[in-house]
Amino acid sequence: MTAAALLRPRAAQDLAARLARSAAAVGHGDHVRTEDVPGWLAARSRAHRFAVRRVPLDRLDGWSFTPDEGDLVHRSGRFFAVRGLAATVDEGPFGSWQQPIIHQPEVGILGILAKEFDGVLHFLLQAKMEPGNPGLLQLSPTVQATRSNYQRVHEGAGVKYLEHFTDAARGRVLADSLQSEHGSWFFRKSNRNMLVETDAEVPEDPDFRWLTLGQIGELLRHDHLVNMDARTVLACFPMAVPEPGALHSDTELLSWFTAERARHDVDVRLVPLAGVADWARDAEGIGRPDGRFFRITGVTVEAGNREVTGWSQPLLEPCGTGIAAFVFRRLGGVPHVLVHAKVEAGYLDTIELAPTVQCTPGNWDPVRTEDRPPFLDLVRAADERGTAHYAAEHSEEGGRFLEARIRYLFVSADEDAAPVDPPPGYRWVTVGQLNSLTAHGHYVNVQARTLLACLNSGAVRL
């Protein structure tokens, strides 16, 4: 009998209730105490050799600039490339610009394996090294692999536990959707976000641990422990239950979203990297003379527990720490968060729902105060005073970004600071409504999904 067949009798159970029970299981799970996880990560770091060194882009082994366009590409033609992008949008102070962007058209797998122990769902997370991570090792999904990686273009070892996500007979799929990544740094990038449950025996590996959802929530209260790829999958867990009292019905919300997507006039196209305006290449990489936004830099990597133990690659290095925050209120006794229908040049379809505030404040210093993002002052003031409902610094995709740090916050507001009738492009939604949209692709952006992961796991309760 297959694992999927063994799981069929459970299909009638309330999955949301099972996930809620796992979220309530804090302090320890069947395998490890939460307080011991940071020490385990440190031990796994000591067990392998890890090293990341900066190198000039023209000294990256296996990478080169194409002779005509000047794009930075891998000799295999796979993995990803750094190309140029030209964008024109119909609102905001930056109406037209050019920039480098990461082009990675292949779809990867981000998958978390679930299994019940003593009646409580646990989730298999990995101590994974990524060259751009602060601290290098963070908790990642069971499987975190590009198509090039799991097809072994690098000629390295196979991806552990991959079969649970590529063989339907190995378990029961609980969630599966295509989700975008950073729309300012990737061009139309998507990954398959999966949650798969098994009843089969799973071979143990010293670099993996089973944790309850509640334990993951406890770890999300700490900086730089749970990586972006794990957070986006957590956001796609089907937690949603009917929520009476939403300010706007689901139909009204979807109609507003569709109208927002339709009303914007956005023109985006790839252009040769060599000709991108306002950016220059020097001995260290590619950046802007004014030092804003980000740089493209190069690294060589040693990683003892990866499928390939050494390689070179470019990384995108942001200039400054970002902010991503949900302003929230109780409306009619029901918690609501304020979402922003945000345009980003790299999105597949114009807009996605973003946090209330999503920006790198330093990039807005030269901009007139009235043109800066709404609610930014409210959020920054709460962070500076220490009055935010939740505040933690998490890093972004460490396989493509170098030290990309964002302050994630939940900030409570009243009618004066955040009215029920918000500015154009903003809408109040319940947590359940936002969670239900993650069952579909390209509705909720990656920064909003990190904040939603904090809610799903119990790291934040509104």
mmCIF file of C-alpha atoms in Angstrom, residues 7-266:
data_model
loop_
_atom_site.group_PDB
_atom_site.id
_atom_site.type_symbol
_atom_site.label_atom_id
_atom_site.label_comp_id
_atom_site.label_asym_id
_atom_site.label_seq_id
_atom_site.Cartn_x
_atom_site.Cartn_y
_atom_site.Cartn_z
ATOM 1 C CA LEU A 7 -3.322 8.871 4.326
ATOM 2 C CA ARG A 8 -6.694 8.843 2.540
ATOM 3 C CA PRO A 9 -8.803 8.150 5.670
ATOM 4 C CA ARG A 10 -7.510 11.395 7.170
ATOM 5 C CA ALA A 11 -8.801 13.485 4.275
ATOM 6 C CA ALA A 12 -12.082 14.059 6.091
ATOM 7 C CA GLN A 13 -10.372 15.522 9.142
ATOM 8 C CA ASP A 14 -10.249 19.246 9.643
ATOM 9 C CA LEU A 15 -6.778 20.145 8.397
ATOM 10 C CA ALA A 16 -7.035 23.679 9.774
ATOM 11 C CA ALA A 17 -7.716 22.205 13.245
ATOM 12 C CA ARG A 18 -4.720 19.887 12.956
ATOM 13 C CA LEU A 19 -2.502 22.799 11.967
ATOM 14 C CA ALA A 20 -3.877 24.880 14.834
ATOM 15 C CA ARG A 21 -3.100 22.041 17.240
ATOM 16 C CA SER A 22 0.471 21.954 15.953
ATOM 17 C CA ALA A 23 0.726 25.751 16.304
ATOM 18 C CA ALA A 24 -0.337 25.404 19.942
ATOM 19 C CA ALA A 25 2.437 22.870 20.622
ATOM 20 C CA VAL A 26 5.222 25.120 21.904
ATOM 21 C CA GLY A 27 8.347 24.617 23.990
ATOM 22 C CA HIS A 28 9.134 21.159 22.695
ATOM 23 C CA GLY A 29 8.058 18.662 20.108
ATOM 24 C CA ASP A 30 8.545 14.937 19.792
ATOM 25 C CA HIS A 31 12.220 15.309 18.867
ATOM 26 C CA VAL A 32 13.757 18.507 20.252
ATOM 27 C CA ARG A 33 13.113 21.399 22.618
ATOM 28 C CA THR A 34 12.761 24.802 20.994
ATOM 29 C CA GLU A 35 15.475 26.303 23.186
ATOM 30 C CA ASP A 36 17.930 23.698 21.867
ATOM 31 C CA VAL A 37 17.458 24.540 18.187
ATOM 32 C CA PRO A 38 19.928 27.491 18.044
ATOM 33 C CA GLY A 39 22.563 25.271 19.661
ATOM 34 C CA TRP A 40 21.857 22.505 17.164
ATOM 35 C CA LEU A 41 22.277 24.998 14.297
ATOM 36 C CA ALA A 42 25.594 26.116 15.779
ATOM 37 C CA ALA A 43 26.709 22.483 16.086
ATOM 38 C CA ARG A 44 25.823 21.796 12.447
ATOM 39 C CA SER A 45 27.832 24.865 11.474
ATOM 40 C CA ARG A 46 30.855 23.490 13.319
ATOM 41 C CA ALA A 47 30.386 20.073 11.730
ATOM 42 C CA HIS A 48 31.032 21.383 8.213
ATOM 43 C CA ARG A 49 33.429 23.821 6.617
ATOM 44 C CA PHE A 50 31.748 27.001 5.392
ATOM 45 C CA ALA A 51 33.473 29.996 3.845
ATOM 46 C CA VAL A 52 32.297 32.886 1.649
ATOM 47 C CA ARG A 53 34.765 35.294 0.057
ATOM 48 C CA ARG A 54 34.124 38.293 -2.160
ATOM 49 C CA VAL A 55 35.716 38.257 -5.611
ATOM 50 C CA PRO A 56 35.405 40.533 -8.679
ATOM 51 C CA LEU A 57 32.703 39.505 -11.124
ATOM 52 C CA ASP A 58 35.217 38.815 -13.889
ATOM 53 C CA ARG A 59 36.945 36.234 -11.663
ATOM 54 C CA LEU A 60 33.875 34.076 -11.012
ATOM 55 C CA ASP A 61 34.584 30.517 -12.124
ATOM 56 C CA GLY A 62 31.998 29.430 -14.688
ATOM 57 C CA TRP A 63 30.490 32.903 -15.143
ATOM 58 C CA SER A 64 31.136 35.471 -17.873
ATOM 59 C CA PHE A 65 29.707 38.584 -19.512
ATOM 60 C CA THR A 66 28.150 37.951 -22.924
ATOM 61 C CA PRO A 67 30.012 39.807 -25.691
ATOM 62 C CA ASP A 68 27.005 41.671 -27.126
ATOM 63 C CA GLU A 69 24.556 42.413 -24.290
ATOM 64 C CA GLY A 70 27.051 42.284 -21.418
ATOM 65 C CA ASP A 71 24.700 40.025 -19.419
ATOM 66 C CA LEU A 72 26.295 37.946 -16.656
ATOM 67 C CA VAL A 73 25.551 34.270 -17.370
ATOM 68 C CA HIS A 74 26.652 30.772 -16.314
ATOM 69 C CA ARG A 75 28.529 28.632 -18.820
ATOM 70 C CA SER A 76 25.833 25.912 -18.561
ATOM 71 C CA GLY A 77 23.125 28.342 -19.673
ATOM 72 C CA ARG A 78 21.206 27.303 -16.548
ATOM 73 C CA PHE A 79 20.811 28.448 -12.925
ATOM 74 C CA PHE A 80 20.232 32.203 -13.418
ATOM 75 C CA ALA A 81 21.593 35.299 -15.156
ATOM 76 C CA VAL A 82 21.973 38.988 -14.315
ATOM 77 C CA ARG A 83 20.375 41.049 -17.078
ATOM 78 C CA GLY A 84 19.168 44.619 -17.524
ATOM 79 C CA LEU A 85 15.595 45.824 -17.065
ATOM 80 C CA ALA A 86 13.820 48.990 -18.187
ATOM 81 C CA ALA A 87 10.548 49.930 -16.466
ATOM 82 C CA THR A 88 7.921 52.643 -16.821
ATOM 83 C CA VAL A 89 5.067 52.874 -14.295
ATOM 84 C CA ASP A 90 2.114 55.219 -14.028
ATOM 85 C CA GLU A 91 2.404 56.430 -10.426
ATOM 86 C CA GLY A 92 4.937 57.301 -7.755
ATOM 87 C CA PRO A 93 8.042 59.486 -7.856
ATOM 88 C CA PHE A 94 10.061 56.903 -9.814
ATOM 89 C CA GLY A 95 8.123 56.838 -13.069
ATOM 90 C CA SER A 96 10.853 55.417 -15.273
ATOM 91 C CA TRP A 97 14.160 53.711 -14.522
ATOM 92 C CA GLN A 98 16.638 51.022 -15.511
ATOM 93 C CA GLN A 99 18.402 48.480 -13.302
ATOM 94 C CA PRO A 100 20.125 45.094 -13.218
ATOM 95 C CA ILE A 101 17.792 42.222 -12.362
ATOM 96 C CA ILE A 102 18.109 38.492 -11.686
ATOM 97 C CA HIS A 103 16.525 36.409 -14.441
ATOM 98 C CA GLN A 104 15.793 32.845 -13.324
ATOM 99 C CA PRO A 105 12.997 31.501 -15.528
ATOM 100 C CA GLU A 106 13.038 27.926 -14.218
ATOM 101 C CA VAL A 107 10.630 27.009 -11.400
ATOM 102 C CA GLY A 108 12.149 25.506 -8.260
ATOM 103 C CA ILE A 109 10.625 23.490 -5.421
ATOM 104 C CA LEU A 110 10.226 24.771 -1.879
ATOM 105 C CA GLY A 111 8.732 21.878 0.035
ATOM 106 C CA ILE A 112 8.079 21.063 3.698
ATOM 107 C CA LEU A 113 7.411 17.463 4.716
ATOM 108 C CA ALA A 114 4.839 16.902 7.476
ATOM 109 C CA LYS A 115 4.315 13.868 9.707
ATOM 110 C CA GLU A 116 2.295 13.201 12.844
ATOM 111 C CA PHE A 117 4.025 12.242 16.071
ATOM 112 C CA ASP A 118 1.776 11.492 19.067
ATOM 113 C CA GLY A 119 -1.161 13.063 17.245
ATOM 114 C CA VAL A 120 0.610 16.364 16.489
ATOM 115 C CA LEU A 121 1.833 17.450 13.060
ATOM 116 C CA HIS A 122 5.577 18.069 12.866
ATOM 117 C CA PHE A 123 7.493 19.608 9.991
ATOM 118 C CA LEU A 124 10.934 18.583 8.742
ATOM 119 C CA LEU A 125 13.276 21.558 8.490
ATOM 120 C CA GLN A 126 16.876 21.627 7.370
ATOM 121 C CA ALA A 127 19.969 23.413 8.682
ATOM 122 C CA LYS A 128 20.940 24.855 5.322
ATOM 123 C CA MET A 129 23.864 27.050 4.403
ATOM 124 C CA GLU A 130 23.290 29.860 1.908
ATOM 125 C CA PRO A 131 26.181 32.190 1.026
ATOM 126 C CA GLY A 132 24.145 35.366 1.530
ATOM 127 C CA ASN A 133 22.655 34.463 4.928
ATOM 128 C CA PRO A 134 23.724 36.396 8.017
ATOM 129 C CA GLY A 135 25.299 33.612 10.039
ATOM 130 C CA LEU A 136 25.255 31.344 6.947
ATOM 131 C CA LEU A 137 23.105 28.513 8.454
ATOM 132 C CA GLN A 138 19.358 28.976 8.900
ATOM 133 C CA LEU A 139 16.298 26.726 9.044
ATOM 134 C CA SER A 140 15.098 26.000 5.527
ATOM 135 C CA PRO A 141 12.360 23.825 4.025
ATOM 136 C CA THR A 142 12.869 20.077 3.707
ATOM 137 C CA VAL A 143 13.588 20.672 0.026
ATOM 138 C CA GLN A 144 14.844 23.976 -1.341
ATOM 139 C CA ALA A 145 16.113 23.477 -4.861
ATOM 140 C CA THR A 146 16.072 25.069 -8.272
ATOM 141 C CA ARG A 147 15.300 22.841 -11.238
ATOM 142 C CA SER A 148 18.982 23.032 -12.221
ATOM 143 C CA ASN A 149 19.911 21.763 -8.764
ATOM 144 C CA TYR A 150 17.507 18.849 -8.558
ATOM 145 C CA GLN A 151 18.266 17.880 -12.173
ATOM 146 C CA ARG A 152 21.925 17.877 -11.044
ATOM 147 C CA VAL A 153 23.250 20.258 -13.683
ATOM 148 C CA HIS A 154 26.064 20.925 -11.185
ATOM 149 C CA GLU A 155 26.947 17.165 -11.285
ATOM 150 C CA GLY A 156 26.796 17.088 -7.495
ATOM 151 C CA ALA A 157 24.884 14.937 -5.016
ATOM 152 C CA GLY A 158 21.130 14.490 -5.210
ATOM 153 C CA VAL A 159 18.661 16.567 -3.170
ATOM 154 C CA LYS A 160 17.654 14.758 0.018
ATOM 155 C CA TYR A 161 13.933 13.884 0.434
ATOM 156 C CA LEU A 162 13.134 15.236 -3.056
ATOM 157 C CA GLU A 163 11.101 12.113 -3.881
ATOM 158 C CA HIS A 164 8.367 13.147 -1.432
ATOM 159 C CA PHE A 165 7.620 16.168 -3.621
ATOM 160 C CA THR A 166 8.060 14.668 -7.087
ATOM 161 C CA ASP A 167 6.347 11.270 -6.573
ATOM 162 C CA ALA A 168 2.620 11.532 -5.857
ATOM 163 C CA ALA A 169 2.623 8.039 -4.361
ATOM 164 C CA ARG A 170 4.932 9.107 -1.531
ATOM 165 C CA GLY A 171 2.402 11.168 0.432
ATOM 166 C CA ARG A 172 -0.606 13.488 0.409
ATOM 167 C CA VAL A 173 -0.313 17.044 -0.854
ATOM 168 C CA LEU A 174 -1.780 19.520 1.646
ATOM 169 C CA ALA A 175 -0.780 22.705 -0.188
ATOM 170 C CA ASP A 176 0.745 23.396 -3.600
ATOM 171 C CA SER A 177 0.918 26.783 -5.325
ATOM 172 C CA LEU A 178 3.241 28.842 -7.489
ATOM 173 C CA GLN A 179 4.425 31.919 -5.632
ATOM 174 C CA SER A 180 6.502 34.889 -6.720
ATOM 175 C CA GLU A 181 9.690 36.150 -5.163
ATOM 176 C CA HIS A 182 11.051 39.697 -4.771
ATOM 177 C CA GLY A 183 9.540 41.791 -7.538
ATOM 178 C CA SER A 184 12.229 44.470 -7.330
ATOM 179 C CA TRP A 185 15.136 42.043 -7.660
ATOM 180 C CA PHE A 186 13.824 39.086 -9.700
ATOM 181 C CA PHE A 187 12.233 39.143 -13.156
ATOM 182 C CA ARG A 188 9.030 37.077 -13.032
ATOM 183 C CA LYS A 189 10.476 34.471 -10.692
ATOM 184 C CA SER A 190 8.229 31.719 -9.320
ATOM 185 C CA ASN A 191 8.726 28.745 -7.033
ATOM 186 C CA ARG A 192 6.427 25.851 -6.286
ATOM 187 C CA ASN A 193 5.499 26.070 -2.575
ATOM 188 C CA MET A 194 4.473 22.654 -1.258
ATOM 189 C CA LEU A 195 3.333 21.005 1.965
ATOM 190 C CA VAL A 196 3.231 17.201 1.784
ATOM 191 C CA GLU A 197 2.237 14.797 4.565
ATOM 192 C CA THR A 198 3.622 11.286 4.918
ATOM 193 C CA ASP A 199 2.982 8.301 7.162
ATOM 194 C CA ALA A 200 6.083 6.500 5.932
ATOM 195 C CA GLU A 201 9.303 6.070 7.852
ATOM 196 C CA VAL A 202 11.613 8.962 7.004
ATOM 197 C CA PRO A 203 15.356 8.283 7.244
ATOM 198 C CA GLU A 204 17.038 10.478 9.840
ATOM 199 C CA ASP A 205 19.718 12.953 8.844
ATOM 200 C CA PRO A 206 21.813 15.023 11.263
ATOM 201 C CA ASP A 207 21.146 18.213 9.272
ATOM 202 C CA PHE A 208 17.345 17.908 9.617
ATOM 203 C CA ARG A 209 14.939 18.198 12.576
ATOM 204 C CA TRP A 210 11.190 17.695 13.101
ATOM 205 C CA LEU A 211 9.503 20.739 14.683
ATOM 206 C CA THR A 212 5.903 21.610 15.496
ATOM 207 C CA LEU A 213 4.363 24.689 13.914
ATOM 208 C CA GLY A 214 4.341 26.307 17.359
ATOM 209 C CA GLN A 215 8.071 25.717 17.749
ATOM 210 C CA ILE A 216 8.704 27.350 14.376
ATOM 211 C CA GLY A 217 6.614 30.291 15.570
ATOM 212 C CA GLU A 218 8.784 30.609 18.668
ATOM 213 C CA LEU A 219 11.894 30.658 16.466
ATOM 214 C CA LEU A 220 10.354 33.332 14.229
ATOM 215 C CA ARG A 221 10.515 35.717 17.186
ATOM 216 C CA HIS A 222 14.306 35.624 16.836
ATOM 217 C CA ASP A 223 16.408 37.310 14.151
ATOM 218 C CA HIS A 224 17.826 35.307 11.254
ATOM 219 C CA LEU A 225 16.855 31.774 12.320
ATOM 220 C CA VAL A 226 14.092 30.812 9.844
ATOM 221 C CA ASN A 227 14.979 31.497 6.227
ATOM 222 C CA MET A 228 12.809 33.142 3.604
ATOM 223 C CA ASP A 229 12.090 29.909 1.737
ATOM 224 C CA ALA A 230 10.688 28.272 4.868
ATOM 225 C CA ARG A 231 8.660 31.388 5.666
ATOM 226 C CA THR A 232 6.968 31.503 2.266
ATOM 227 C CA VAL A 233 5.890 27.852 2.531
ATOM 228 C CA LEU A 234 4.569 28.428 6.071
ATOM 229 C CA ALA A 235 2.415 31.248 4.706
ATOM 230 C CA CYS A 236 0.799 28.789 2.288
ATOM 231 C CA PHE A 237 -0.328 26.394 5.017
ATOM 232 C CA PRO A 238 -4.144 26.117 4.645
ATOM 233 C CA MET A 239 -5.033 27.658 8.001
ATOM 234 C CA ALA A 240 -8.015 29.648 6.761
ATOM 235 C CA VAL A 241 -11.402 29.134 8.382
ATOM 236 C CA PRO A 242 -14.551 31.201 7.769
ATOM 237 C CA GLU A 243 -14.291 34.591 9.473
ATOM 238 C CA PRO A 244 -17.598 36.375 10.011
ATOM 239 C CA GLY A 245 -17.238 40.098 10.334
ATOM 240 C CA ALA A 246 -14.761 40.875 7.553
ATOM 241 C CA LEU A 247 -15.016 44.530 6.529
ATOM 242 C CA HIS A 248 -15.165 43.463 2.871
ATOM 243 C CA SER A 249 -16.582 40.213 1.501
ATOM 244 C CA ASP A 250 -14.304 37.862 -0.421
ATOM 245 C CA THR A 251 -16.030 38.882 -3.655
ATOM 246 C CA GLU A 252 -15.529 42.580 -2.897
ATOM 247 C CA LEU A 253 -11.874 41.965 -2.084
ATOM 248 C CA LEU A 254 -11.242 40.075 -5.306
ATOM 249 C CA SER A 255 -13.077 42.713 -7.324
ATOM 250 C CA TRP A 256 -10.931 45.452 -5.771
ATOM 251 C CA PHE A 257 -7.765 43.445 -6.460
ATOM 252 C CA THR A 258 -8.765 42.897 -10.096
ATOM 253 C CA ALA A 259 -9.560 46.586 -10.524
ATOM 254 C CA GLU A 260 -6.169 47.529 -9.052
ATOM 255 C CA ARG A 261 -4.396 45.134 -11.392
ATOM 256 C CA ALA A 262 -6.332 46.480 -14.386
ATOM 257 C CA ARG A 263 -5.940 50.193 -13.705
ATOM 258 C CA HIS A 264 -2.136 50.347 -13.769
ATOM 259 C CA ASP A 265 -0.191 51.064 -16.933
ATOM 260 C CA VAL A 266 3.164 49.300 -16.557
#
